[in-house]
mmCIF file of C-alpha atoms in Angstrom:
data_model
loop_
_atom_site.group_PDB
_atom_site.id
_atom_site.type_symbol
_atom_site.label_atom_id
_atom_site.label_comp_id
_atom_site.label_asym_id
_atom_site.label_seq_id
_atom_site.Cartn_x
_atom_site.Cartn_y
_atom_site.Cartn_z
ATOM 1 C CA MET A 9 -18.321 -30.856 -4.241
ATOM 2 C CA VAL A 10 -19.263 -27.825 -2.177
ATOM 3 C CA ASP A 11 -22.683 -26.533 -1.183
ATOM 4 C CA THR A 12 -23.304 -23.042 -2.522
ATOM 5 C CA ALA A 13 -24.064 -21.725 0.974
ATOM 6 C CA ALA A 14 -20.532 -22.648 2.042
ATOM 7 C CA LEU A 15 -19.126 -20.699 -0.915
ATOM 8 C CA THR A 16 -21.169 -17.547 -0.302
ATOM 9 C CA SER A 17 -20.340 -17.461 3.432
ATOM 10 C CA PRO A 18 -16.847 -18.959 3.628
ATOM 11 C CA ARG A 19 -16.222 -17.757 7.199
ATOM 12 C CA ALA A 20 -19.644 -18.604 8.620
ATOM 13 C CA VAL A 21 -19.513 -20.826 11.680
ATOM 14 C CA PRO A 22 -22.800 -22.751 11.907
ATOM 15 C CA GLY A 23 -24.513 -23.193 15.232
ATOM 16 C CA SER A 24 -25.270 -26.523 16.845
ATOM 17 C CA ASP A 25 -28.767 -26.353 15.353
ATOM 18 C CA GLY A 26 -27.493 -26.166 11.786
ATOM 19 C CA GLY A 27 -29.071 -29.508 11.032
ATOM 20 C CA ASP A 28 -27.712 -32.889 10.043
ATOM 21 C CA SER A 29 -27.020 -33.980 6.488
ATOM 22 C CA ALA A 30 -28.919 -36.810 4.834
ATOM 23 C CA VAL A 31 -25.575 -38.150 3.579
ATOM 24 C CA THR A 32 -24.836 -41.408 5.407
ATOM 25 C CA VAL A 33 -21.587 -43.156 6.182
ATOM 26 C CA GLY A 34 -22.624 -46.016 3.879
ATOM 27 C CA THR A 35 -23.122 -43.617 0.979
ATOM 28 C CA LEU A 36 -19.694 -42.058 1.512
ATOM 29 C CA VAL A 37 -18.007 -45.470 1.631
ATOM 30 C CA GLU A 38 -19.769 -46.399 -1.611
ATOM 31 C CA VAL A 39 -18.622 -43.180 -3.304
ATOM 32 C CA PHE A 40 -15.028 -43.548 -2.148
ATOM 33 C CA SER A 41 -14.944 -47.186 -3.272
ATOM 34 C CA ALA A 42 -15.932 -46.110 -6.785
ATOM 35 C CA LEU A 43 -13.108 -43.529 -7.049
ATOM 36 C CA PRO A 44 -9.855 -45.463 -6.523
ATOM 37 C CA CYS A 45 -7.742 -42.961 -8.509
ATOM 38 C CA LEU A 46 -8.831 -39.953 -6.428
ATOM 39 C CA GLU A 47 -5.937 -37.617 -5.588
ATOM 40 C CA GLU A 48 -7.747 -34.533 -4.335
ATOM 41 C CA LEU A 49 -11.144 -34.244 -2.610
ATOM 42 C CA VAL A 50 -13.102 -31.215 -1.419
ATOM 43 C CA LEU A 51 -16.411 -32.106 0.249
ATOM 44 C CA ASP A 52 -18.764 -29.714 2.064
ATOM 45 C CA VAL A 53 -22.470 -30.522 1.891
ATOM 46 C CA GLY A 54 -23.513 -27.530 3.984
ATOM 47 C CA LYS A 55 -24.870 -29.572 6.911
ATOM 48 C CA ASN A 56 -23.326 -31.717 9.614
ATOM 49 C CA VAL A 57 -22.093 -35.128 8.513
ATOM 50 C CA LYS A 58 -22.082 -37.196 11.717
ATOM 51 C CA GLN A 59 -19.837 -40.159 12.590
ATOM 52 C CA SER A 60 -17.678 -39.633 9.529
ATOM 53 C CA GLY A 61 -14.591 -41.336 10.952
ATOM 54 C CA VAL A 62 -15.502 -44.756 9.532
ATOM 55 C CA ALA A 63 -16.038 -43.260 6.076
ATOM 56 C CA LEU A 64 -12.673 -41.478 6.225
ATOM 57 C CA GLU A 65 -10.970 -44.744 7.126
ATOM 58 C CA ALA A 66 -12.592 -46.238 4.030
ATOM 59 C CA LEU A 67 -11.337 -43.252 2.044
ATOM 60 C CA ASN A 68 -7.805 -44.120 3.097
ATOM 61 C CA SER A 69 -8.125 -47.814 2.210
ATOM 62 C CA ARG A 70 -9.945 -47.276 -1.117
ATOM 63 C CA CYS A 71 -8.147 -44.177 -2.435
ATOM 64 C CA LYS A 72 -4.448 -44.909 -2.055
ATOM 65 C CA LYS A 73 -3.406 -41.942 -4.230
ATOM 66 C CA LEU A 74 -5.189 -39.318 -2.120
ATOM 67 C CA ARG A 75 -2.868 -36.390 -1.349
ATOM 68 C CA ALA A 76 -5.187 -33.427 -0.626
ATOM 69 C CA LEU A 77 -8.377 -33.451 1.466
ATOM 70 C CA LYS A 78 -10.689 -30.604 2.459
ATOM 71 C CA LEU A 79 -13.733 -31.325 4.630
ATOM 72 C CA GLY A 80 -16.548 -28.998 5.729
ATOM 73 C CA GLN A 81 -18.916 -29.754 8.644
ATOM 74 C CA PHE A 82 -17.698 -33.311 9.090
ATOM 75 C CA HIS A 83 -18.006 -34.529 12.669
ATOM 76 C CA SER A 84 -15.922 -37.244 14.321
ATOM 77 C CA VAL A 85 -13.163 -36.854 11.738
ATOM 78 C CA CYS A 86 -10.763 -38.096 14.418
ATOM 79 C CA SER A 87 -12.158 -39.085 17.800
ATOM 80 C CA ALA A 88 -8.722 -40.054 19.165
ATOM 81 C CA THR A 89 -9.851 -42.419 21.909
ATOM 82 C CA GLU A 90 -7.166 -44.147 23.960
ATOM 83 C CA TRP A 91 -4.353 -42.907 21.684
ATOM 84 C CA ARG A 92 -5.515 -45.202 18.870
ATOM 85 C CA LEU A 93 -5.302 -43.707 15.398
ATOM 86 C CA GLU A 94 -8.656 -43.583 13.633
ATOM 87 C CA GLY A 95 -10.617 -41.548 11.125
ATOM 88 C CA VAL A 96 -8.629 -39.073 9.058
ATOM 89 C CA ALA A 97 -5.514 -39.763 11.147
ATOM 90 C CA LEU A 98 -5.157 -43.029 9.202
ATOM 91 C CA CYS A 99 -4.739 -41.124 5.913
ATOM 92 C CA GLY A 100 -0.976 -41.240 6.133
ATOM 93 C CA GLY A 101 -0.380 -40.268 2.510
ATOM 94 C CA LEU A 102 -2.017 -36.828 2.839
ATOM 95 C CA GLN A 103 0.138 -33.809 2.066
ATOM 96 C CA SER A 104 -2.644 -31.222 2.475
ATOM 97 C CA LEU A 105 -5.537 -31.306 4.965
ATOM 98 C CA SER A 106 -8.247 -28.724 5.668
ATOM 99 C CA ILE A 107 -10.899 -29.179 8.358
ATOM 100 C CA LYS A 108 -13.697 -26.610 8.475
ATOM 101 C CA ASN A 109 -16.510 -26.284 11.022
ATOM 102 C CA SER A 110 -15.982 -29.649 12.673
ATOM 103 C CA GLY A 111 -18.037 -29.291 15.842
ATOM 104 C CA ASP A 112 -16.272 -31.979 17.875
ATOM 105 C CA LEU A 113 -12.653 -31.738 16.726
ATOM 106 C CA SER A 114 -10.507 -31.593 19.872
ATOM 107 C CA ASP A 115 -6.871 -31.110 20.804
ATOM 108 C CA MET A 116 -6.476 -34.876 21.104
ATOM 109 C CA GLY A 117 -7.795 -35.228 17.563
ATOM 110 C CA LEU A 118 -5.169 -32.771 16.319
ATOM 111 C CA VAL A 119 -2.445 -34.720 18.121
ATOM 112 C CA ALA A 120 -3.639 -37.933 16.464
ATOM 113 C CA ILE A 121 -3.561 -36.210 13.064
ATOM 114 C CA GLY A 122 -0.005 -35.083 13.788
ATOM 115 C CA ARG A 123 0.966 -38.671 14.607
ATOM 116 C CA GLY A 124 -0.812 -40.325 11.676
ATOM 117 C CA CYS A 125 -0.579 -37.821 8.811
ATOM 118 C CA CYS A 126 3.173 -37.555 8.984
ATOM 119 C CA LYS A 127 3.599 -36.210 5.439
ATOM 120 C CA LEU A 128 1.462 -33.092 5.846
ATOM 121 C CA SER A 129 3.020 -29.948 4.404
ATOM 122 C CA LYS A 130 -0.194 -27.884 4.497
ATOM 123 C CA PHE A 131 -2.804 -27.768 7.274
ATOM 124 C CA GLU A 132 -5.878 -25.574 7.703
ATOM 125 C CA VAL A 133 -8.309 -25.429 10.606
ATOM 126 C CA GLN A 134 -11.365 -23.168 10.465
ATOM 127 C CA GLY A 135 -14.376 -22.710 12.712
ATOM 128 C CA CYS A 136 -13.400 -25.473 15.149
ATOM 129 C CA GLU A 137 -14.340 -24.061 18.532
ATOM 130 C CA ASN A 138 -12.815 -26.763 20.736
ATOM 131 C CA VAL A 139 -9.222 -26.624 19.527
ATOM 132 C CA THR A 140 -6.695 -24.617 21.556
ATOM 133 C CA VAL A 141 -3.086 -23.526 21.389
ATOM 134 C CA LYS A 142 -1.887 -26.728 23.067
ATOM 135 C CA GLY A 143 -3.474 -29.002 20.481
ATOM 136 C CA VAL A 144 -2.274 -27.067 17.440
ATOM 137 C CA ARG A 145 1.176 -26.543 18.946
ATOM 138 C CA THR A 146 1.615 -30.260 19.699
ATOM 139 C CA MET A 147 0.476 -31.236 16.204
ATOM 140 C CA VAL A 148 2.831 -28.676 14.640
ATOM 141 C CA THR A 149 5.714 -30.040 16.722
ATOM 142 C CA LEU A 150 5.017 -33.582 15.514
ATOM 143 C CA LEU A 151 5.001 -32.349 11.903
ATOM 144 C CA ARG A 152 7.986 -30.049 12.237
ATOM 145 C CA LYS A 153 9.976 -31.774 9.459
ATOM 146 C CA THR A 154 7.269 -31.407 6.773
ATOM 147 C CA LEU A 155 4.771 -28.654 7.693
ATOM 148 C CA THR A 156 5.385 -25.319 5.934
ATOM 149 C CA ASP A 157 1.872 -23.917 5.281
ATOM 150 C CA VAL A 158 -0.625 -23.278 8.119
ATOM 151 C CA ARG A 159 -4.002 -21.481 8.119
ATOM 152 C CA ILE A 160 -5.908 -20.808 11.363
ATOM 153 C CA SER A 161 -9.218 -18.923 11.208
ATOM 154 C CA CYS A 162 -12.565 -18.541 12.989
ATOM 155 C CA CYS A 163 -11.416 -20.556 16.024
ATOM 156 C CA LYS A 164 -12.610 -18.786 19.173
ATOM 157 C CA ASN A 165 -9.655 -19.981 21.281
ATOM 158 C CA LEU A 166 -7.063 -18.887 18.716
ATOM 159 C CA ASP A 167 -6.700 -15.132 18.357
ATOM 160 C CA ALA A 168 -3.677 -13.596 16.630
ATOM 161 C CA THR A 169 -1.255 -13.997 19.526
ATOM 162 C CA ALA A 170 -2.440 -17.524 20.354
ATOM 163 C CA SER A 171 -2.189 -18.604 16.710
ATOM 164 C CA LEU A 172 1.420 -17.423 16.516
ATOM 165 C CA LYS A 173 2.237 -19.268 19.732
ATOM 166 C CA ALA A 174 0.686 -22.384 18.240
ATOM 167 C CA VAL A 175 2.940 -22.349 15.161
ATOM 168 C CA GLU A 176 6.046 -21.192 17.055
ATOM 169 C CA PRO A 177 7.722 -24.660 16.906
ATOM 170 C CA ILE A 178 8.139 -24.190 13.130
ATOM 171 C CA TYR A 179 8.830 -20.439 13.120
ATOM 172 C CA ASP A 180 12.142 -21.084 11.340
ATOM 173 C CA ARG A 181 10.572 -23.369 8.681
ATOM 174 C CA ILE A 182 7.091 -22.068 7.888
ATOM 175 C CA LYS A 183 6.667 -20.479 4.447
ATOM 176 C CA LYS A 184 2.956 -19.571 4.355
ATOM 177 C CA LEU A 185 0.729 -18.484 7.249
ATOM 178 C CA HIS A 186 -2.819 -17.229 7.767
ATOM 179 C CA ILE A 187 -4.139 -15.833 11.048
ATOM 180 C CA ASP A 188 -7.108 -13.726 12.114
ATOM 181 C CA CYS A 189 -6.243 -10.266 13.438
ATOM 182 C CA VAL A 190 -8.238 -10.629 16.643
ATOM 183 C CA TRP A 191 -6.370 -8.675 19.277
ATOM 184 C CA SER A 192 -7.982 -9.924 22.500
ATOM 185 C CA SER A 193 -4.608 -10.699 24.097
ATOM 186 C CA VAL A 194 -3.367 -7.230 23.228
ATOM 187 C CA GLU A 195 -6.519 -5.579 24.544
ATOM 188 C CA GLU A 196 -6.131 -7.351 27.873
ATOM 189 C CA GLU A 197 -2.766 -5.648 28.225
ATOM 190 C CA GLY A 198 -4.399 -2.271 27.688
ATOM 191 C CA GLY A 199 -4.002 -1.957 23.931
ATOM 192 C CA VAL A 200 -1.141 -0.683 21.837
ATOM 193 C CA GLU A 201 -0.361 2.993 21.615
ATOM 194 C CA GLU A 202 1.674 4.073 18.618
ATOM 195 C CA THR A 203 4.098 6.766 19.636
ATOM 196 C CA ASN A 204 7.559 7.764 18.521
ATOM 197 C CA HIS A 205 9.995 8.426 21.303
ATOM 198 C CA GLY A 206 13.225 6.961 19.990
ATOM 199 C CA ASP A 207 15.082 4.260 21.939
ATOM 200 C CA ASP A 208 12.727 4.412 24.918
ATOM 201 C CA ASP A 209 9.822 3.540 22.650
ATOM 202 C CA ASP A 210 11.732 0.629 21.079
ATOM 203 C CA TYR A 211 12.493 -0.747 24.534
ATOM 204 C CA GLU A 212 8.876 -0.397 25.605
ATOM 205 C CA ARG A 213 7.690 -2.255 22.525
ATOM 206 C CA SER A 214 10.134 -5.089 23.108
ATOM 207 C CA GLN A 215 8.815 -5.431 26.654
ATOM 208 C CA LYS A 216 5.242 -5.531 25.345
ATOM 209 C CA ARG A 217 6.176 -8.285 22.909
ATOM 210 C CA CYS A 218 7.443 -10.348 25.822
ATOM 211 C CA LYS A 219 4.302 -9.658 27.859
ATOM 212 C CA TYR A 220 1.994 -10.709 25.015
ATOM 213 C CA SER A 221 3.898 -13.994 24.780
ATOM 214 C CA SER A 222 4.210 -14.911 28.441
ATOM 215 C CA ASP A 223 0.901 -16.616 29.228
ATOM 216 C CA GLU A 224 1.803 -19.746 31.221
ATOM 217 C CA SER A 225 -1.125 -21.687 29.785
ATOM 218 C CA LEU A 226 0.385 -21.245 26.318
ATOM 219 C CA ASN A 227 3.850 -22.598 27.150
ATOM 220 C CA GLY A 228 5.159 -19.055 27.227
ATOM 221 C CA PHE A 229 8.031 -17.838 25.145
ATOM 222 C CA CYS A 230 9.386 -14.406 24.418
ATOM 223 C CA SER A 231 9.101 -13.640 20.722
ATOM 224 C CA GLU A 232 11.716 -10.900 20.805
ATOM 225 C CA GLU A 233 14.439 -13.016 19.213
ATOM 226 C CA ARG A 234 12.258 -15.034 16.844
ATOM 227 C CA VAL A 235 13.275 -14.608 13.197
ATOM 228 C CA TRP A 236 10.703 -16.036 10.793
ATOM 229 C CA GLU A 237 13.469 -16.729 8.317
ATOM 230 C CA LYS A 238 11.531 -18.625 5.623
ATOM 231 C CA LEU A 239 8.128 -16.927 5.850
ATOM 232 C CA GLU A 240 7.328 -15.723 2.327
ATOM 233 C CA TYR A 241 3.542 -15.314 2.361
ATOM 234 C CA LEU A 242 1.292 -13.913 5.092
ATOM 235 C CA SER A 243 -2.509 -13.834 4.980
ATOM 236 C CA LEU A 244 -4.537 -11.775 7.459
ATOM 237 C CA TRP A 245 -8.253 -11.385 8.162
ATOM 238 C CA ILE A 246 -9.405 -8.291 10.025
ATOM 239 C CA ASN A 247 -12.835 -7.005 11.001
ATOM 240 C CA VAL A 248 -13.754 -3.595 9.626
ATOM 241 C CA GLY A 249 -12.996 -0.846 12.139
ATOM 242 C CA GLU A 250 -10.106 -2.729 13.762
ATOM 243 C CA PHE A 251 -6.453 -1.752 13.343
ATOM 244 C CA LEU A 252 -3.430 -3.494 11.896
ATOM 245 C CA THR A 253 -0.901 -1.726 14.116
ATOM 246 C CA PRO A 254 -0.726 -4.414 16.885
ATOM 247 C CA LEU A 255 0.606 -6.978 14.391
ATOM 248 C CA PRO A 256 4.346 -6.433 15.049
ATOM 249 C CA MET A 257 3.710 -6.672 18.795
ATOM 250 C CA THR A 258 2.482 -10.253 18.498
ATOM 251 C CA GLY A 259 5.939 -11.486 17.483
ATOM 252 C CA LEU A 260 5.787 -11.108 13.691
ATOM 253 C CA ASP A 261 8.145 -8.160 13.586
ATOM 254 C CA ASP A 262 11.162 -9.978 12.094
ATOM 255 C CA CYS A 263 10.307 -11.571 8.738
ATOM 256 C CA PRO A 264 13.305 -10.783 6.517
ATOM 257 C CA ASN A 265 12.058 -12.745 3.479
ATOM 258 C CA LEU A 266 8.347 -11.912 3.525
ATOM 259 C CA GLU A 267 7.467 -11.049 -0.084
ATOM 260 C CA GLU A 268 3.668 -11.221 -0.292
ATOM 261 C CA ILE A 269 0.812 -10.314 2.015
ATOM 262 C CA ARG A 270 -2.941 -10.710 1.646
ATOM 263 C CA ILE A 271 -5.255 -8.659 3.865
ATOM 264 C CA LYS A 272 -8.975 -9.430 3.904
ATOM 265 C CA ILE A 273 -11.100 -6.708 5.546
ATOM 266 C CA GLU A 274 -14.674 -7.769 6.170
ATOM 267 C CA GLY A 275 -17.753 -6.356 7.845
ATOM 268 C CA ASP A 276 -20.598 -3.860 7.690
ATOM 269 C CA CYS A 277 -19.582 -0.210 8.018
ATOM 270 C CA ARG A 278 -23.185 0.878 8.361
ATOM 271 C CA GLY A 279 -23.857 1.685 11.985
ATOM 272 C CA LYS A 280 -20.181 2.011 12.871
ATOM 273 C CA HIS A 281 -18.850 5.318 14.123
ATOM 274 C CA LYS A 282 -15.643 6.924 12.945
ATOM 275 C CA PRO A 283 -12.623 4.869 14.127
ATOM 276 C CA ALA A 284 -10.533 6.273 16.967
ATOM 277 C CA GLU A 285 -7.433 6.379 14.746
ATOM 278 C CA PRO A 286 -7.303 7.883 11.240
ATOM 279 C CA GLU A 287 -5.813 4.834 9.498
ATOM 280 C CA LEU A 288 -5.896 1.055 9.376
ATOM 281 C CA GLY A 289 -2.127 0.908 9.855
ATOM 282 C CA LEU A 290 -0.591 -0.242 6.559
ATOM 283 C CA SER A 291 2.509 1.789 7.448
ATOM 284 C CA CYS A 292 3.498 -0.833 10.037
ATOM 285 C CA LEU A 293 4.180 -3.267 7.182
ATOM 286 C CA ALA A 294 7.165 -1.159 6.114
ATOM 287 C CA LEU A 295 9.291 -3.134 8.579
ATOM 288 C CA TYR A 296 9.266 -6.086 6.135
ATOM 289 C CA PRO A 297 12.181 -5.256 3.804
ATOM 290 C CA LYS A 298 11.280 -7.604 0.905
ATOM 291 C CA LEU A 299 7.527 -7.012 0.845
ATOM 292 C CA SER A 300 6.644 -6.353 -2.811
ATOM 293 C CA LYS A 301 3.217 -7.927 -3.458
ATOM 294 C CA MET A 302 -0.071 -7.148 -1.735
ATOM 295 C CA GLN A 303 -3.666 -8.221 -2.093
ATOM 296 C CA LEU A 304 -5.891 -5.774 -0.211
ATOM 297 C CA ASP A 305 -9.409 -7.200 -0.317
ATOM 298 C CA CYS A 306 -12.165 -4.903 0.973
ATOM 299 C CA GLY A 307 -14.731 -6.496 -1.343
ATOM 300 C CA ASP A 308 -16.827 -7.834 1.552
ATOM 301 C CA THR A 309 -16.775 -4.503 3.353
ATOM 302 C CA ILE A 310 -20.246 -2.995 2.984
ATOM 303 C CA GLY A 311 -21.165 0.647 3.438
ATOM 304 C CA TYR A 312 -22.819 3.733 1.989
ATOM 305 C CA ALA A 313 -21.607 4.718 -1.481
ATOM 306 C CA LEU A 314 -23.621 7.924 -1.264
ATOM 307 C CA THR A 315 -24.289 10.193 1.740
ATOM 308 C CA ALA A 316 -23.941 8.411 5.082
ATOM 309 C CA PRO A 317 -26.126 9.164 8.134
ATOM 310 C CA PRO A 318 -24.802 11.633 10.747
ATOM 311 C CA MET A 319 -21.767 10.469 12.790
ATOM 312 C CA GLN A 320 -20.975 7.782 10.184
ATOM 313 C CA MET A 321 -18.592 7.627 7.242
ATOM 314 C CA ASP A 322 -19.367 6.914 3.610
ATOM 315 C CA LEU A 323 -17.261 4.459 1.597
ATOM 316 C CA SER A 324 -14.900 7.139 0.288
ATOM 317 C CA SER A 325 -13.920 7.971 3.876
ATOM 318 C CA TRP A 326 -13.539 4.281 4.727
ATOM 319 C CA GLU A 327 -11.358 3.846 1.650
ATOM 320 C CA ARG A 328 -9.107 6.635 2.903
ATOM 321 C CA PHE A 329 -8.927 4.861 6.292
ATOM 322 C CA PHE A 330 -7.903 1.593 4.619
ATOM 323 C CA LEU A 331 -5.307 3.011 2.222
ATOM 324 C CA ILE A 332 -3.478 5.669 4.250
ATOM 325 C CA GLY A 333 0.167 4.642 4.477
ATOM 326 C CA ILE A 334 0.239 2.374 1.433
ATOM 327 C CA GLY A 335 2.631 4.800 -0.245
ATOM 328 C CA ASN A 336 5.222 3.997 2.447
ATOM 329 C CA LEU A 337 5.521 0.429 1.135
ATOM 330 C CA SER A 338 7.806 -0.539 -1.755
ATOM 331 C CA LEU A 339 5.164 -2.554 -3.613
ATOM 332 C CA SER A 340 5.619 -3.731 -7.185
ATOM 333 C CA GLU A 341 2.256 -5.527 -7.467
ATOM 334 C CA LEU A 342 -1.095 -4.642 -5.896
ATOM 335 C CA ASP A 343 -4.504 -6.310 -6.187
ATOM 336 C CA TYR A 344 -7.178 -4.075 -4.676
ATOM 337 C CA TRP A 345 -10.849 -4.864 -4.097
ATOM 338 C CA PRO A 346 -12.663 -1.599 -3.147
ATOM 339 C CA PRO A 347 -15.475 -1.685 -0.562
ATOM 340 C CA GLN A 348 -18.999 -1.865 -1.942
ATOM 341 C CA ASP A 349 -22.566 -0.702 -1.537
ATOM 342 C CA ARG A 350 -24.783 -3.640 -2.454
ATOM 343 C CA ASP A 351 -27.959 -1.559 -2.329
ATOM 344 C CA VAL A 352 -26.842 0.509 -5.331
ATOM 345 C CA ASN A 353 -24.642 -2.270 -6.762
ATOM 346 C CA GLN A 354 -21.466 -0.229 -6.723
ATOM 347 C CA ARG A 355 -17.876 -1.252 -6.088
ATOM 348 C CA SER A 356 -15.582 1.424 -7.404
ATOM 349 C CA LEU A 357 -12.455 3.432 -6.732
ATOM 350 C CA TYR A 358 -13.139 6.731 -4.973
ATOM 351 C CA LEU A 359 -11.174 9.985 -5.040
ATOM 352 C CA PRO A 360 -9.245 9.308 -1.763
ATOM 353 C CA GLY A 361 -8.293 5.852 -3.040
ATOM 354 C CA ALA A 362 -7.035 7.178 -6.361
ATOM 355 C CA GLY A 363 -5.048 9.878 -4.614
ATOM 356 C CA LEU A 364 -3.424 7.435 -2.201
ATOM 357 C CA LEU A 365 -2.682 4.798 -4.832
ATOM 358 C CA GLN A 366 -0.789 7.336 -6.934
ATOM 359 C CA GLU A 367 1.691 7.583 -4.051
ATOM 360 C CA CYS A 368 2.792 3.964 -4.657
ATOM 361 C CA LEU A 369 5.713 5.076 -6.799
ATOM 362 C CA THR A 370 7.282 1.609 -7.152
ATOM 363 C CA LEU A 371 4.196 -0.130 -8.581
ATOM 364 C CA ARG A 372 4.538 -2.064 -11.850
ATOM 365 C CA LYS A 373 1.201 -3.960 -11.725
ATOM 366 C CA LEU A 374 -2.112 -2.676 -10.388
ATOM 367 C CA PHE A 375 -5.303 -4.734 -10.582
ATOM 368 C CA ILE A 376 -8.479 -3.003 -9.369
ATOM 369 C CA HIS A 377 -11.380 -5.413 -8.879
ATOM 370 C CA GLY A 378 -14.160 -2.960 -9.547
ATOM 371 C CA THR A 379 -14.852 0.131 -11.633
ATOM 372 C CA ALA A 380 -13.521 3.681 -11.593
ATOM 373 C CA TYR A 381 -14.131 7.078 -13.117
ATOM 374 C CA GLU A 382 -11.814 7.982 -15.970
ATOM 375 C CA HIS A 383 -10.438 11.114 -14.288
ATOM 376 C CA PHE A 384 -9.587 9.055 -11.175
ATOM 377 C CA MET A 385 -7.705 6.549 -13.327
ATOM 378 C CA ASN A 386 -5.624 9.373 -14.757
ATOM 379 C CA PHE A 387 -4.136 9.881 -11.283
ATOM 380 C CA LEU A 388 -2.388 6.540 -11.759
ATOM 381 C CA LEU A 389 -0.385 7.900 -14.699
ATOM 382 C CA ARG A 390 1.750 9.696 -12.127
ATOM 383 C CA ILE A 391 3.262 6.370 -11.036
ATOM 384 C CA PRO A 392 6.479 6.472 -13.069
ATOM 385 C CA ASN A 393 7.042 2.805 -14.011
ATOM 386 C CA LEU A 394 3.490 1.440 -13.921
ATOM 387 C CA ARG A 395 3.124 -0.983 -16.856
ATOM 388 C CA ASP A 396 0.161 -3.289 -16.218
ATOM 389 C CA VAL A 397 -3.202 -1.906 -15.087
ATOM 390 C CA GLN A 398 -6.392 -3.938 -15.084
ATOM 391 C CA LEU A 399 -9.961 -3.129 -14.122
ATOM 392 C CA ARG A 400 -11.633 -6.425 -13.294
ATOM 393 C CA GLU A 401 -15.401 -6.119 -13.142
ATOM 394 C CA ASP A 402 -15.825 -9.275 -11.085
ATOM 395 C CA TYR A 403 -19.119 -8.012 -9.723
ATOM 396 C CA TYR A 404 -22.160 -6.968 -11.753
ATOM 397 C CA PRO A 405 -21.171 -3.614 -13.318
ATOM 398 C CA ALA A 406 -23.345 -0.809 -14.620
ATOM 399 C CA PRO A 407 -24.639 -1.380 -18.175
ATOM 400 C CA GLU A 408 -23.027 0.330 -21.162
ATOM 401 C CA ASN A 409 -25.947 2.732 -21.629
ATOM 402 C CA ASP A 410 -25.700 3.997 -18.037
ATOM 403 C CA MET A 411 -25.258 7.773 -17.925
ATOM 404 C CA SER A 412 -22.536 7.623 -15.225
ATOM 405 C CA THR A 413 -18.893 8.210 -16.116
ATOM 406 C CA GLU A 414 -17.522 4.919 -14.808
ATOM 407 C CA MET A 415 -14.914 3.304 -17.061
ATOM 408 C CA ARG A 416 -16.280 2.111 -20.421
ATOM 409 C CA VAL A 417 -14.582 0.773 -23.529
ATOM 410 C CA GLY A 418 -13.741 4.228 -24.848
ATOM 411 C CA SER A 419 -12.331 5.557 -21.588
ATOM 412 C CA CYS A 420 -10.310 2.359 -21.056
ATOM 413 C CA SER A 421 -8.790 2.782 -24.522
ATOM 414 C CA ARG A 422 -7.844 6.389 -23.820
ATOM 415 C CA PHE A 423 -6.207 5.417 -20.542
ATOM 416 C CA GLU A 424 -4.364 2.539 -22.199
ATOM 417 C CA ASP A 425 -3.020 4.851 -24.917
ATOM 418 C CA GLN A 426 -1.714 7.278 -22.308
ATOM 419 C CA LEU A 427 -0.132 4.462 -20.299
ATOM 420 C CA ASN A 428 1.630 3.024 -23.352
ATOM 421 C CA SER A 429 2.839 6.398 -24.586
ATOM 422 C CA ARG A 430 5.067 6.963 -21.559
ATOM 423 C CA ASN A 431 8.764 6.180 -21.461
ATOM 424 C CA ILE A 432 9.508 3.408 -18.975
ATOM 425 C CA ILE A 433 13.103 3.438 -17.693
ATOM 426 C CA ASP A 434 13.779 -0.305 -18.089
#
């Protein structure tokens, strides 16, 4: 049960004046009492639910089979006073817990959750402004034997470097990880300059990695020798106009078994000037030897589909910025959401995107979540072993009688015939 506002703005962090919900603790207890077989619960009513700890204790006592819980804008989920377990920390059978936009969740609350929810294998914290590295790190340490999936987002005290420090106690066990690519720690060190000067450059980078990880307040450690041996899936959020290149410097440079990565690029291009560098930095992902699957989601990146104002870039230029370097990766599967112009209701593949995607010579599956012109799609026929191509119009597309040349039934059939007529080696 999720309020539609929470679905349309999944990363929105409400202010303190967001308003309180009319849902009472008594109502929640009554609902939970009537659902004794509940195994999974997602509840976000779009406004603050105050003093929810008592209701969550009732949830634990009434719903003994509960294994997965996701809460949005619940306050007092775990007050953690005097080291006594209360609230959600009493739900000891939980295997998955997600807490979103809890205005008063503290480090002590996280520690209590780590002590009480000792079976957690998946934990997500989003939009909780009071939690810090120390709280998450302590909780992760307590759950070291079970926790393998962690998501940290929209927490102002947890940028990319801090988030990695927080999960460092399970670096050799974690399988799935999400962090926000907020590079404040890197910027404080003067940024990252990508140069290529052989061994001297490698040494300099290793020193930077140590510097980014040496903050005393974060129980400093040098990430140079950290091997994220079991990490298989990495999810990243990045604001439009920022760069991906600092990622290896944060300590995520050695992930020998990373197979899949999801990158969500979000923001409004309108009003932004041309970035200082010509590319987002996908090339830096080539250091992951087993990386074969990517989801590149620019669907919430908004810009000008047609001519942009002076000193700004249209969406075709932004698409080039996002996709440069993707041909350097040995991808077999790619899901791509192009950026969009909501004013003209267009999300489609542009010429630079088609040209860059055709350089992904190892692709077998390509799913484009948008539309494309037929002659752009023909570029993709140059990928030698491409077998599965899908255009998913999961936004409102142009009608069939539109005079534009975006993909229609006839053009899709022609492309499909050409794709199937090729000889595939295996």
